[in-house]
Amino acid sequence: MDFEHLATARHSAVNFEKDFKMTEADFEKIFNLTKTAPSAYNLQFTNYLVVMDDDKKERVRALNYEQYKIHSASAAVIVMGNRQGIEMENAEKIYGPMKMLKMMDEHTYDMTMDLIRGYSEGLKTNNTLVREEIIRNSGLHAMLFMLAAKHYGFDTCPMHIHNVADLKKEFNIPDHLEPIMLITIGKSVDKIRPRGYRKPVGEFVQFNSF
């Protein structure tokens, strides 16, 4: 479908077809589109934990107010910001092969590394800034994930994530990964309903000044 149709067709699903199962191949297609999302300096801060196993999905549900949509969804997808994304080792891993393949010359590589080093050191002085950065980048990634899912015929619902410390312990999530949101995914069984009221563009967009 074209993008206009895609954007308007995506709704947050309230309930899912309980017996519909997605496969890892389905997610592979979705994530191959999702990985094109922008990120600061292309450092790719976002990681995902896709919980498809029914018993494990129920453990996610128990930590998130027993919401039925987690039970009926094909998977509960935990979106996480990766604090190691700001580390120079990550930058070298991403940009090193580009230099080796001569997609980037030595001067441009060194200049890029210097910029990222300044960016990284600046963030490390303030934990709040690091958290803001990973949330901002993960939010961009997650939105593209939902659009990619709809492109392939799947429905999603972004959700708050609760009891994060218990969730991390339950699923052995390492300290450098911070759960940001939960996305349920599958086949919606909701009746197609009119989209909720959206403000006219003139109410939320200004040009040049207020």
mmCIF file of C-alpha atoms in Angstrom:
data_model
loop_
_atom_site.group_PDB
_atom_site.id
_atom_site.type_symbol
_atom_site.label_atom_id
_atom_site.label_comp_id
_atom_site.label_asym_id
_atom_site.label_seq_id
_atom_site.Cartn_x
_atom_site.Cartn_y
_atom_site.Cartn_z
ATOM 1 C CA MET A 1 0.000 0.000 0.000
ATOM 2 C CA ASP A 2 1.147 3.572 -0.531
ATOM 3 C CA PHE A 3 2.293 5.560 2.490
ATOM 4 C CA GLU A 4 -0.852 7.672 2.799
ATOM 5 C CA HIS A 5 -2.946 4.504 2.990
ATOM 6 C CA LEU A 6 -0.462 2.863 5.346
ATOM 7 C CA ALA A 7 -0.443 5.796 7.775
ATOM 8 C CA THR A 8 -4.217 6.054 7.877
ATOM 9 C CA ALA A 9 -4.764 2.275 8.065
ATOM 10 C CA ARG A 10 -2.626 1.851 11.164
ATOM 11 C CA HIS A 11 -4.789 1.878 14.295
ATOM 12 C CA SER A 12 -3.923 0.801 17.815
ATOM 13 C CA ALA A 13 -5.498 -2.632 18.162
ATOM 14 C CA VAL A 14 -7.617 -3.227 21.253
ATOM 15 C CA ASN A 15 -7.842 -6.996 20.872
ATOM 16 C CA PHE A 16 -6.183 -9.667 18.779
ATOM 17 C CA GLU A 17 -7.063 -12.992 17.205
ATOM 18 C CA LYS A 18 -5.977 -15.336 19.988
ATOM 19 C CA ASP A 19 -5.024 -18.357 17.877
ATOM 20 C CA PHE A 20 -3.132 -16.440 15.200
ATOM 21 C CA LYS A 21 0.584 -17.209 15.370
ATOM 22 C CA MET A 22 3.359 -15.128 13.891
ATOM 23 C CA THR A 23 6.689 -16.671 12.958
ATOM 24 C CA GLU A 24 10.266 -15.533 13.353
ATOM 25 C CA ALA A 25 10.295 -15.128 9.560
ATOM 26 C CA ASP A 26 7.440 -12.597 9.884
ATOM 27 C CA PHE A 27 9.478 -10.599 12.368
ATOM 28 C CA GLU A 28 12.592 -10.843 10.207
ATOM 29 C CA LYS A 29 10.736 -9.041 7.401
ATOM 30 C CA ILE A 30 9.417 -6.377 9.769
ATOM 31 C CA PHE A 31 12.808 -5.724 11.356
ATOM 32 C CA ASN A 32 14.557 -5.548 7.992
ATOM 33 C CA LEU A 33 12.428 -2.481 7.288
ATOM 34 C CA THR A 34 12.612 -1.178 10.845
ATOM 35 C CA LYS A 35 16.409 -1.110 10.847
ATOM 36 C CA THR A 36 16.329 1.753 8.332
ATOM 37 C CA ALA A 37 15.075 4.085 11.094
ATOM 38 C CA PRO A 38 17.174 7.188 11.777
ATOM 39 C CA SER A 39 19.308 7.481 14.910
ATOM 40 C CA ALA A 40 21.800 10.015 16.236
ATOM 41 C CA TYR A 41 25.070 9.532 14.305
ATOM 42 C CA ASN A 42 23.567 6.254 13.028
ATOM 43 C CA LEU A 43 24.470 4.669 16.376
ATOM 44 C CA GLN A 44 21.290 2.560 16.379
ATOM 45 C CA PHE A 45 20.293 2.691 20.035
ATOM 46 C CA THR A 46 17.303 0.342 19.934
ATOM 47 C CA ASN A 47 17.047 -3.322 20.877
ATOM 48 C CA TYR A 48 13.979 -5.558 20.987
ATOM 49 C CA LEU A 49 12.895 -8.600 22.964
ATOM 50 C CA VAL A 50 10.138 -10.434 21.064
ATOM 51 C CA VAL A 51 8.162 -12.631 23.459
ATOM 52 C CA MET A 52 6.204 -15.206 21.432
ATOM 53 C CA ASP A 53 6.088 -18.141 23.850
ATOM 54 C CA ASP A 54 2.641 -18.249 25.499
ATOM 55 C CA ASP A 55 3.892 -18.917 29.031
ATOM 56 C CA LYS A 56 6.485 -16.150 28.831
ATOM 57 C CA LYS A 57 3.905 -13.802 27.332
ATOM 58 C CA GLU A 58 1.711 -14.446 30.375
ATOM 59 C CA ARG A 59 4.629 -13.433 32.584
ATOM 60 C CA VAL A 60 4.826 -10.135 30.693
ATOM 61 C CA ARG A 61 1.069 -9.777 31.159
ATOM 62 C CA ALA A 62 1.295 -10.399 34.908
ATOM 63 C CA LEU A 63 3.770 -7.535 35.235
ATOM 64 C CA ASN A 64 1.600 -5.176 33.167
ATOM 65 C CA TYR A 65 -1.759 -5.147 34.952
ATOM 66 C CA GLU A 66 -3.037 -8.370 33.343
ATOM 67 C CA GLN A 67 -4.065 -6.570 30.155
ATOM 68 C CA TYR A 68 -5.960 -8.952 27.905
ATOM 69 C CA LYS A 69 -4.412 -7.654 24.694
ATOM 70 C CA ILE A 70 -1.062 -9.080 25.856
ATOM 71 C CA HIS A 71 -2.749 -12.467 26.273
ATOM 72 C CA SER A 72 -4.426 -12.440 22.860
ATOM 73 C CA ALA A 73 -1.543 -10.922 20.863
ATOM 74 C CA SER A 74 0.791 -13.109 18.835
ATOM 75 C CA ALA A 75 3.714 -11.511 20.643
ATOM 76 C CA ALA A 76 4.619 -8.916 23.220
ATOM 77 C CA VAL A 77 7.511 -6.840 21.909
ATOM 78 C CA ILE A 78 9.653 -5.063 24.488
ATOM 79 C CA VAL A 79 11.353 -1.996 23.004
ATOM 80 C CA MET A 80 14.597 -1.128 24.765
ATOM 81 C CA GLY A 81 17.074 1.710 24.601
ATOM 82 C CA ASN A 82 20.696 0.574 24.527
ATOM 83 C CA ARG A 83 22.914 2.729 26.741
ATOM 84 C CA GLN A 84 25.996 1.204 25.122
ATOM 85 C CA GLY A 85 24.961 2.915 21.902
ATOM 86 C CA ILE A 86 26.825 6.047 22.957
ATOM 87 C CA GLU A 87 30.089 4.164 23.534
ATOM 88 C CA MET A 88 32.961 4.602 21.089
ATOM 89 C CA GLU A 89 33.244 0.826 20.680
ATOM 90 C CA ASN A 90 29.783 0.872 19.118
ATOM 91 C CA ALA A 91 30.711 3.728 16.791
ATOM 92 C CA GLU A 92 33.853 1.914 15.660
ATOM 93 C CA LYS A 93 31.866 -1.258 15.026
ATOM 94 C CA ILE A 94 29.447 0.652 12.791
ATOM 95 C CA TYR A 95 31.878 2.944 10.972
ATOM 96 C CA GLY A 96 34.982 0.746 10.837
ATOM 97 C CA PRO A 97 33.652 -1.512 8.045
ATOM 98 C CA MET A 98 32.606 1.578 6.067
ATOM 99 C CA LYS A 99 36.203 2.808 6.163
ATOM 100 C CA MET A 100 37.551 -0.645 5.303
ATOM 101 C CA LEU A 101 35.243 -0.892 2.274
ATOM 102 C CA LYS A 102 36.269 2.649 1.248
ATOM 103 C CA MET A 103 32.710 3.927 1.638
ATOM 104 C CA MET A 104 34.329 6.542 3.888
ATOM 105 C CA ASP A 105 37.824 7.978 3.548
ATOM 106 C CA GLU A 106 40.294 8.216 6.440
ATOM 107 C CA HIS A 107 39.758 11.947 6.985
ATOM 108 C CA THR A 108 35.964 11.650 7.075
ATOM 109 C CA TYR A 109 36.204 8.646 9.392
ATOM 110 C CA ASP A 110 38.483 10.467 11.837
ATOM 111 C CA MET A 111 36.293 13.571 11.766
ATOM 112 C CA THR A 112 33.168 11.469 12.390
ATOM 113 C CA MET A 113 34.828 9.656 15.306
ATOM 114 C CA ASP A 114 35.829 12.997 16.833
ATOM 115 C CA LEU A 115 32.257 14.268 16.581
ATOM 116 C CA ILE A 116 30.848 11.106 18.135
ATOM 117 C CA ARG A 117 33.472 11.191 20.902
ATOM 118 C CA GLY A 118 32.401 14.716 21.846
ATOM 119 C CA TYR A 119 28.753 13.699 21.701
ATOM 120 C CA SER A 120 29.407 10.612 23.848
ATOM 121 C CA GLU A 121 31.463 12.431 26.468
ATOM 122 C CA GLY A 122 28.849 15.174 26.672
ATOM 123 C CA LEU A 123 26.056 12.688 27.341
ATOM 124 C CA LYS A 124 28.042 10.790 29.963
ATOM 125 C CA THR A 125 28.132 13.839 32.209
ATOM 126 C CA ASN A 126 24.374 13.609 32.776
ATOM 127 C CA ASN A 127 22.390 10.398 33.159
ATOM 128 C CA THR A 128 19.167 12.267 32.375
ATOM 129 C CA LEU A 129 20.552 13.275 28.982
ATOM 130 C CA VAL A 130 21.483 9.676 28.203
ATOM 131 C CA ARG A 131 17.977 8.514 29.082
ATOM 132 C CA GLU A 132 16.397 11.265 26.977
ATOM 133 C CA GLU A 133 18.580 10.309 24.025
ATOM 134 C CA ILE A 134 17.770 6.609 24.124
ATOM 135 C CA ILE A 135 14.051 7.328 24.548
ATOM 136 C CA ARG A 136 14.071 9.737 21.605
ATOM 137 C CA ASN A 137 15.885 7.304 19.335
ATOM 138 C CA SER A 138 13.910 4.256 20.458
ATOM 139 C CA GLY A 139 10.645 6.128 19.875
ATOM 140 C CA LEU A 140 11.592 6.772 16.249
ATOM 141 C CA HIS A 141 12.536 3.120 15.816
ATOM 142 C CA ALA A 142 9.336 1.846 17.435
ATOM 143 C CA MET A 143 7.110 3.978 15.223
ATOM 144 C CA LEU A 144 8.754 2.573 12.121
ATOM 145 C CA PHE A 145 8.348 -0.934 13.566
ATOM 146 C CA MET A 146 4.576 -0.385 13.814
ATOM 147 C CA LEU A 147 4.350 0.987 10.280
ATOM 148 C CA ALA A 148 6.457 -1.899 8.934
ATOM 149 C CA ALA A 149 4.191 -4.361 10.764
ATOM 150 C CA LYS A 150 1.120 -2.803 9.159
ATOM 151 C CA HIS A 151 2.819 -2.916 5.764
ATOM 152 C CA TYR A 152 3.047 -6.692 6.139
ATOM 153 C CA GLY A 153 -0.542 -7.024 7.351
ATOM 154 C CA PHE A 154 -0.067 -7.102 11.134
ATOM 155 C CA ASP A 155 -1.669 -4.880 13.757
ATOM 156 C CA THR A 156 -0.009 -3.310 16.782
ATOM 157 C CA CYS A 157 -0.683 -1.376 19.947
ATOM 158 C CA PRO A 158 1.983 0.681 21.737
ATOM 159 C CA MET A 159 1.695 0.470 25.519
ATOM 160 C CA HIS A 160 3.264 1.776 28.685
ATOM 161 C CA ILE A 161 5.600 -0.717 30.299
ATOM 162 C CA HIS A 162 5.339 -1.337 34.029
ATOM 163 C CA ASN A 163 7.371 -2.987 36.800
ATOM 164 C CA VAL A 164 10.521 -2.540 34.771
ATOM 165 C CA ALA A 165 12.911 -3.838 37.445
ATOM 166 C CA ASP A 166 10.897 -7.050 37.825
ATOM 167 C CA LEU A 167 10.619 -7.411 34.045
ATOM 168 C CA LYS A 168 14.381 -7.092 33.616
ATOM 169 C CA LYS A 169 14.955 -9.712 36.295
ATOM 170 C CA GLU A 170 12.324 -12.066 34.846
ATOM 171 C CA PHE A 171 13.813 -11.998 31.349
ATOM 172 C CA ASN A 172 17.496 -11.554 32.266
ATOM 173 C CA ILE A 173 17.668 -8.199 30.502
ATOM 174 C CA PRO A 174 21.178 -6.752 30.999
ATOM 175 C CA ASP A 175 21.640 -3.453 32.808
ATOM 176 C CA HIS A 176 22.654 -1.485 29.713
ATOM 177 C CA LEU A 177 19.257 -2.159 28.080
ATOM 178 C CA GLU A 178 16.400 -0.005 29.348
ATOM 179 C CA PRO A 179 12.807 -1.048 28.528
ATOM 180 C CA ILE A 180 11.042 1.963 27.012
ATOM 181 C CA MET A 181 7.669 0.633 25.856
ATOM 182 C CA LEU A 182 5.720 -2.486 25.073
ATOM 183 C CA ILE A 183 4.120 -3.192 21.686
ATOM 184 C CA THR A 184 1.554 -5.949 21.247
ATOM 185 C CA ILE A 185 1.314 -7.365 17.744
ATOM 186 C CA GLY A 186 -0.843 -9.835 15.830
ATOM 187 C CA LYS A 187 -4.098 -9.793 13.856
ATOM 188 C CA SER A 188 -6.713 -7.403 15.168
ATOM 189 C CA VAL A 189 -10.266 -8.645 15.711
ATOM 190 C CA ASP A 190 -11.589 -5.140 16.335
ATOM 191 C CA LYS A 191 -14.278 -3.812 14.075
ATOM 192 C CA ILE A 192 -12.917 -1.045 11.895
ATOM 193 C CA ARG A 193 -14.016 2.049 13.731
ATOM 194 C CA PRO A 194 -13.685 5.737 12.915
ATOM 195 C CA ARG A 195 -10.374 7.191 13.988
ATOM 196 C CA GLY A 196 -10.556 9.249 17.140
ATOM 197 C CA TYR A 197 -10.665 13.025 16.834
ATOM 198 C CA ARG A 198 -7.456 14.591 15.617
ATOM 199 C CA LYS A 199 -6.759 18.277 16.033
ATOM 200 C CA PRO A 200 -6.720 20.346 12.848
ATOM 201 C CA VAL A 201 -3.194 21.072 11.652
ATOM 202 C CA GLY A 202 -3.606 24.754 12.504
ATOM 203 C CA GLU A 203 -4.034 23.900 16.181
ATOM 204 C CA PHE A 204 -0.676 22.183 16.611
ATOM 205 C CA VAL A 205 1.572 23.612 13.869
ATOM 206 C CA GLN A 206 3.010 27.135 13.739
ATOM 207 C CA PHE A 207 5.349 28.524 11.106
ATOM 208 C CA ASN A 208 8.346 30.715 11.882
ATOM 209 C CA SER A 209 7.172 31.969 15.295
ATOM 210 C CA PHE A 210 4.391 31.801 17.872
#
